[in-house]
Amino acid sequence: MSGKQILSTSFRGEEDSSETSLRPKLLKDFQGQTDIKANLAIFIQAARERKEALDHVFLSGPPGLGKTTLAGIMANELLVEFKATSAPALEKPKDLAGILTTITESSVFFIDEIHRLKPAIEEMLYTAMEDYEIDWVIGQGPAARTIRIPIPRFTLMGATTKAGQVSGPLHSRFGISIRMNYYSETEIIQVLMRSAGILGITIDHEAAELLAQCARGTPRVANRLLRRMRDFAQVIGDGAIRAETVAGGLERLQIDSQGLERHDREILRVIIERYGGGPVGAETLAISVGEAPETLEDFYEPYLIQRGFLKRTPRGRVVTARAYELLSLEAPEHGEQELLF
Ligand code: ADP
């Protein structure tokens, strides 16, 4: 079985080695999300005291908020093995069976993008999660028969940016559900200060504050901006990140004081100029702005919605009065938008 290729040996994504070094390994290093951490610490301690596998954990929320990080931390705190994959990598039931039959007792098995599981794989997970067994079909045609194979007791951690797309039967099998939300500016400052410490970057508090306002409440974005500011400080300045470095750097990156990038403004502008402010369907909008529907829905839209520039309606996306203001465009006096003013 092909478990080796399916499991990721390192964490996924755009991350380079410096990002990996920034990833917190223990709960005490995970900034913010105080309530979530407090509960998890109790569940982890309880499982450890009982010498049992932790109940299955469902993690939802926008990308870059720390779902993968938190799953890894839980495995570390539980002192168990951590294996990670993502739903699209599990193509056939044998891919999943290969992993589940070889994991160690009480280990954490992390599946990212769990809303994208294929039905046959999801079906197999049901018995795996509930009974710690999998159904395996031997032979073909009339001679085929199903045998049940026991697997080690394990903790499934499923992460998704689209909790609404996870089926009821799958969701109900998770005993712990964690909904992650955008971080406050204070929490993002904590993330920035910790990362600056690890990377050996000098940054003053005012600079961190400015940067935090533009980090979309997202640690991954905060770390990315910090690395870019380090580049500016190193090449143009004297190496230290100060408020002027950040102000100049953000201008060069075309990021405004609310954390909106050129592409965010472009999305709002397209809705206004081509679709009269909306409503416009998600697919049409994605094509119009040259973005993958997933990226548009997962990364750009949630923040635009949270900041009150965009609304999702049953008929499609509609901009609000704030979007017209942001782009210094005149809002129409009548029409659909009127409702949203
Ligand atoms: P997700 O799985 O939700 O997309 P990740 O777990 O990959 O997000 O987190 C993205 C990056 O942000 C990580 O590499 C980590 O360095 C950083 N990060 C996330 N959450 C925190 C946190 N609470 N404290 C410090 N750093 C964090």
CSV table of C-alpha atoms in Angstrom, one decimal, residues 11-198:
chain,number,residue,atom,x,y,z
A,11,PHE,CA,3.8,20.4,7.0
A,12,ARG,CA,2.2,21.5,3.7
A,13,GLY,CA,1.9,24.7,1.9
A,14,GLU,CA,4.0,27.7,0.9
A,15,GLU,CA,6.1,27.2,4.0
A,16,ASP,CA,9.8,27.3,3.8
A,17,SER,CA,12.1,26.1,6.5
A,18,SER,CA,11.8,29.4,8.5
A,19,GLU,CA,8.0,28.9,8.6
A,20,THR,CA,8.5,25.4,10.0
A,21,SER,CA,10.8,26.8,12.7
A,22,LEU,CA,8.0,29.3,13.6
A,23,ARG,CA,5.4,26.6,14.1
A,24,PRO,CA,4.6,26.2,17.8
A,25,LYS,CA,5.2,22.7,19.1
A,26,LEU,CA,3.5,22.9,22.5
A,27,LEU,CA,0.3,24.6,23.8
A,28,LYS,CA,2.3,27.1,25.8
A,29,ASP,CA,3.8,28.5,22.6
A,30,PHE,CA,0.5,28.7,20.8
A,31,GLN,CA,-0.5,32.3,21.0
A,32,GLY,CA,-4.1,33.5,21.6
A,33,GLN,CA,-7.2,31.3,21.4
A,34,THR,CA,-7.2,31.2,25.2
A,35,ASP,CA,-10.6,29.4,25.7
A,36,ILE,CA,-9.7,26.7,23.1
A,37,LYS,CA,-6.3,26.1,24.7
A,38,ALA,CA,-7.8,25.9,28.2
A,39,ASN,CA,-10.3,23.2,27.2
A,40,LEU,CA,-7.8,21.3,25.2
A,41,ALA,CA,-5.3,21.2,28.0
A,42,ILE,CA,-8.0,19.5,30.2
A,43,PHE,CA,-9.0,17.0,27.5
A,44,ILE,CA,-5.4,16.1,26.9
A,45,GLN,CA,-4.6,15.7,30.6
A,46,ALA,CA,-7.7,13.5,31.0
A,47,ALA,CA,-6.8,11.3,28.1
A,48,ARG,CA,-3.2,11.0,29.3
A,49,GLU,CA,-4.3,10.1,32.9
A,50,ARG,CA,-6.6,7.4,31.6
A,51,LYS,CA,-4.0,6.2,29.1
A,52,GLU,CA,-6.5,6.4,26.4
A,53,ALA,CA,-6.6,7.9,22.9
A,54,LEU,CA,-8.1,11.4,22.8
A,55,ASP,CA,-11.6,11.6,21.4
A,56,HIS,CA,-11.7,12.5,17.7
A,57,VAL,CA,-11.2,16.3,17.1
A,58,PHE,CA,-12.9,18.4,14.4
A,59,LEU,CA,-11.1,21.7,13.6
A,60,SER,CA,-12.8,24.3,11.5
A,61,GLY,CA,-12.1,27.9,10.4
A,62,PRO,CA,-10.4,30.0,7.8
A,63,PRO,CA,-6.9,29.1,6.4
A,64,GLY,CA,-3.8,30.1,8.3
A,65,LEU,CA,-5.3,30.2,11.8
A,66,GLY,CA,-3.4,27.3,13.2
A,67,LYS,CA,-5.6,24.2,12.7
A,68,THR,CA,-2.7,22.0,11.5
A,69,THR,CA,-0.4,23.5,14.1
A,70,LEU,CA,-2.9,22.8,16.9
A,71,ALA,CA,-3.3,19.2,15.7
A,72,GLY,CA,0.5,18.7,15.8
A,73,ILE,CA,0.6,20.3,19.3
A,74,MET,CA,-2.1,17.9,20.6
A,75,ALA,CA,0.0,14.9,19.4
A,76,ASN,CA,3.1,16.4,21.1
A,77,GLU,CA,1.3,17.1,24.3
A,78,LEU,CA,-0.2,13.6,24.3
A,79,LEU,CA,3.3,12.2,23.6
A,80,VAL,CA,2.0,10.2,20.6
A,81,GLU,CA,2.9,9.8,17.0
A,82,PHE,CA,1.5,12.3,14.4
A,83,LYS,CA,0.6,11.4,10.9
A,84,ALA,CA,-0.8,13.9,8.4
A,85,THR,CA,-2.5,13.8,5.0
A,86,SER,CA,-5.1,15.7,3.2
A,87,ALA,CA,-8.4,14.3,1.9
A,88,PRO,CA,-7.6,14.7,-1.9
A,89,ALA,CA,-4.5,12.5,-1.4
A,90,LEU,CA,-6.7,9.6,-0.2
A,91,GLU,CA,-7.8,8.3,-3.6
A,92,LYS,CA,-8.8,4.7,-2.8
A,93,PRO,CA,-10.0,2.9,0.3
A,94,LYS,CA,-6.7,1.0,0.3
A,95,ASP,CA,-4.9,4.3,0.8
A,96,LEU,CA,-6.7,4.9,4.0
A,97,ALA,CA,-6.6,1.2,5.0
A,98,GLY,CA,-2.8,1.3,4.5
A,99,ILE,CA,-2.5,4.1,7.0
A,100,LEU,CA,-5.0,2.9,9.6
A,101,THR,CA,-3.6,-0.6,9.8
A,102,THR,CA,-0.1,0.7,10.4
A,103,ILE,CA,-0.6,3.6,12.8
A,104,THR,CA,0.5,3.1,16.4
A,105,GLU,CA,-1.8,2.9,19.4
A,106,SER,CA,-3.3,6.2,20.5
A,107,SER,CA,-1.6,8.1,17.7
A,108,VAL,CA,-3.0,11.2,16.0
A,109,PHE,CA,-4.0,10.9,12.4
A,110,PHE,CA,-4.7,14.3,10.8
A,111,ILE,CA,-6.7,14.8,7.6
A,112,ASP,CA,-6.7,18.3,6.2
A,113,GLU,CA,-9.6,19.5,3.9
A,114,ILE,CA,-11.8,16.7,5.4
A,115,HIS,CA,-14.8,18.1,3.5
A,116,ARG,CA,-13.2,16.7,0.3
A,117,LEU,CA,-13.2,13.0,1.3
A,118,LYS,CA,-14.5,10.6,-1.4
A,119,PRO,CA,-17.7,8.7,-0.3
A,120,ALA,CA,-16.1,5.3,-0.1
A,121,ILE,CA,-13.3,6.6,2.1
A,122,GLU,CA,-15.7,8.5,4.3
A,123,GLU,CA,-17.7,5.3,4.7
A,124,MET,CA,-14.6,3.4,5.8
A,125,LEU,CA,-13.8,6.1,8.3
A,126,TYR,CA,-17.2,5.7,10.0
A,127,THR,CA,-16.4,2.2,11.4
A,128,ALA,CA,-12.7,3.2,11.9
A,129,MET,CA,-13.7,6.1,14.1
A,130,GLU,CA,-16.5,4.3,16.0
A,131,ASP,CA,-15.4,0.7,16.3
A,132,TYR,CA,-11.7,0.9,15.5
A,133,GLU,CA,-12.3,-1.6,12.7
A,134,ILE,CA,-12.3,-1.4,9.0
A,135,ASP,CA,-14.3,-3.3,6.4
A,136,TRP,CA,-12.2,-4.9,3.8
A,137,VAL,CA,-13.5,-6.6,0.7
A,138,ILE,CA,-11.6,-9.7,-0.4
A,139,GLY,CA,-12.1,-11.3,-3.9
A,140,GLN,CA,-14.3,-10.1,-6.7
A,141,GLY,CA,-17.8,-10.8,-8.1
A,142,PRO,CA,-20.0,-13.4,-6.4
A,143,ALA,CA,-17.0,-14.7,-4.4
A,144,ALA,CA,-16.3,-11.4,-2.8
A,145,ARG,CA,-16.7,-11.2,0.9
A,146,THR,CA,-16.1,-8.5,3.5
A,147,ILE,CA,-13.9,-9.0,6.5
A,148,ARG,CA,-13.5,-6.7,9.5
A,149,ILE,CA,-9.9,-5.8,10.3
A,150,PRO,CA,-9.2,-4.4,13.8
A,151,ILE,CA,-7.1,-1.2,13.9
A,152,PRO,CA,-5.3,0.5,16.8
A,153,ARG,CA,-7.3,3.0,18.8
A,154,PHE,CA,-6.4,6.3,17.4
A,155,THR,CA,-7.5,10.0,17.3
A,156,LEU,CA,-8.7,11.4,14.1
A,157,MET,CA,-8.2,15.1,13.7
A,158,GLY,CA,-10.1,16.5,10.7
A,159,ALA,CA,-9.6,20.1,9.6
A,160,THR,CA,-11.7,22.1,7.2
A,161,THR,CA,-12.3,25.6,6.0
A,162,LYS,CA,-15.8,24.6,5.0
A,163,ALA,CA,-17.5,23.1,8.0
A,164,GLY,CA,-20.9,23.3,6.3
A,165,GLN,CA,-19.8,20.9,3.6
A,166,VAL,CA,-18.9,18.1,6.0
A,167,SER,CA,-21.7,15.5,6.1
A,168,GLY,CA,-23.8,15.1,9.3
A,169,PRO,CA,-22.8,11.4,9.9
A,170,LEU,CA,-19.1,12.3,9.7
A,171,HIS,CA,-19.4,15.4,11.9
A,172,SER,CA,-21.3,13.6,14.5
A,173,ARG,CA,-18.5,11.1,15.0
A,174,PHE,CA,-16.2,13.8,16.3
A,175,GLY,CA,-16.3,14.1,20.1
A,176,ILE,CA,-14.5,17.5,20.3
A,177,SER,CA,-15.3,20.3,17.9
A,178,ILE,CA,-13.1,23.4,17.7
A,179,ARG,CA,-14.1,26.4,15.7
A,180,MET,CA,-11.2,28.8,15.2
A,181,ASN,CA,-11.8,32.4,14.7
A,182,TYR,CA,-9.7,35.3,13.5
A,183,TYR,CA,-7.2,36.5,16.1
A,184,SER,CA,-7.4,39.9,17.8
A,185,GLU,CA,-4.7,42.5,17.1
A,186,THR,CA,-3.2,41.9,20.5
A,187,GLU,CA,-3.0,38.2,19.8
A,188,ILE,CA,-1.4,38.8,16.4
A,189,ILE,CA,1.2,41.1,18.1
A,190,GLN,CA,2.0,38.2,20.4
A,191,VAL,CA,2.5,35.9,17.3
A,192,LEU,CA,4.7,38.6,15.7
A,193,MET,CA,6.8,39.1,18.8
A,194,ARG,CA,7.3,35.3,19.2
A,195,SER,CA,8.3,34.9,15.6
A,196,ALA,CA,10.6,37.9,15.6
A,197,GLY,CA,12.3,36.4,18.7
A,198,ILE,CA,12.8,33.0,16.9
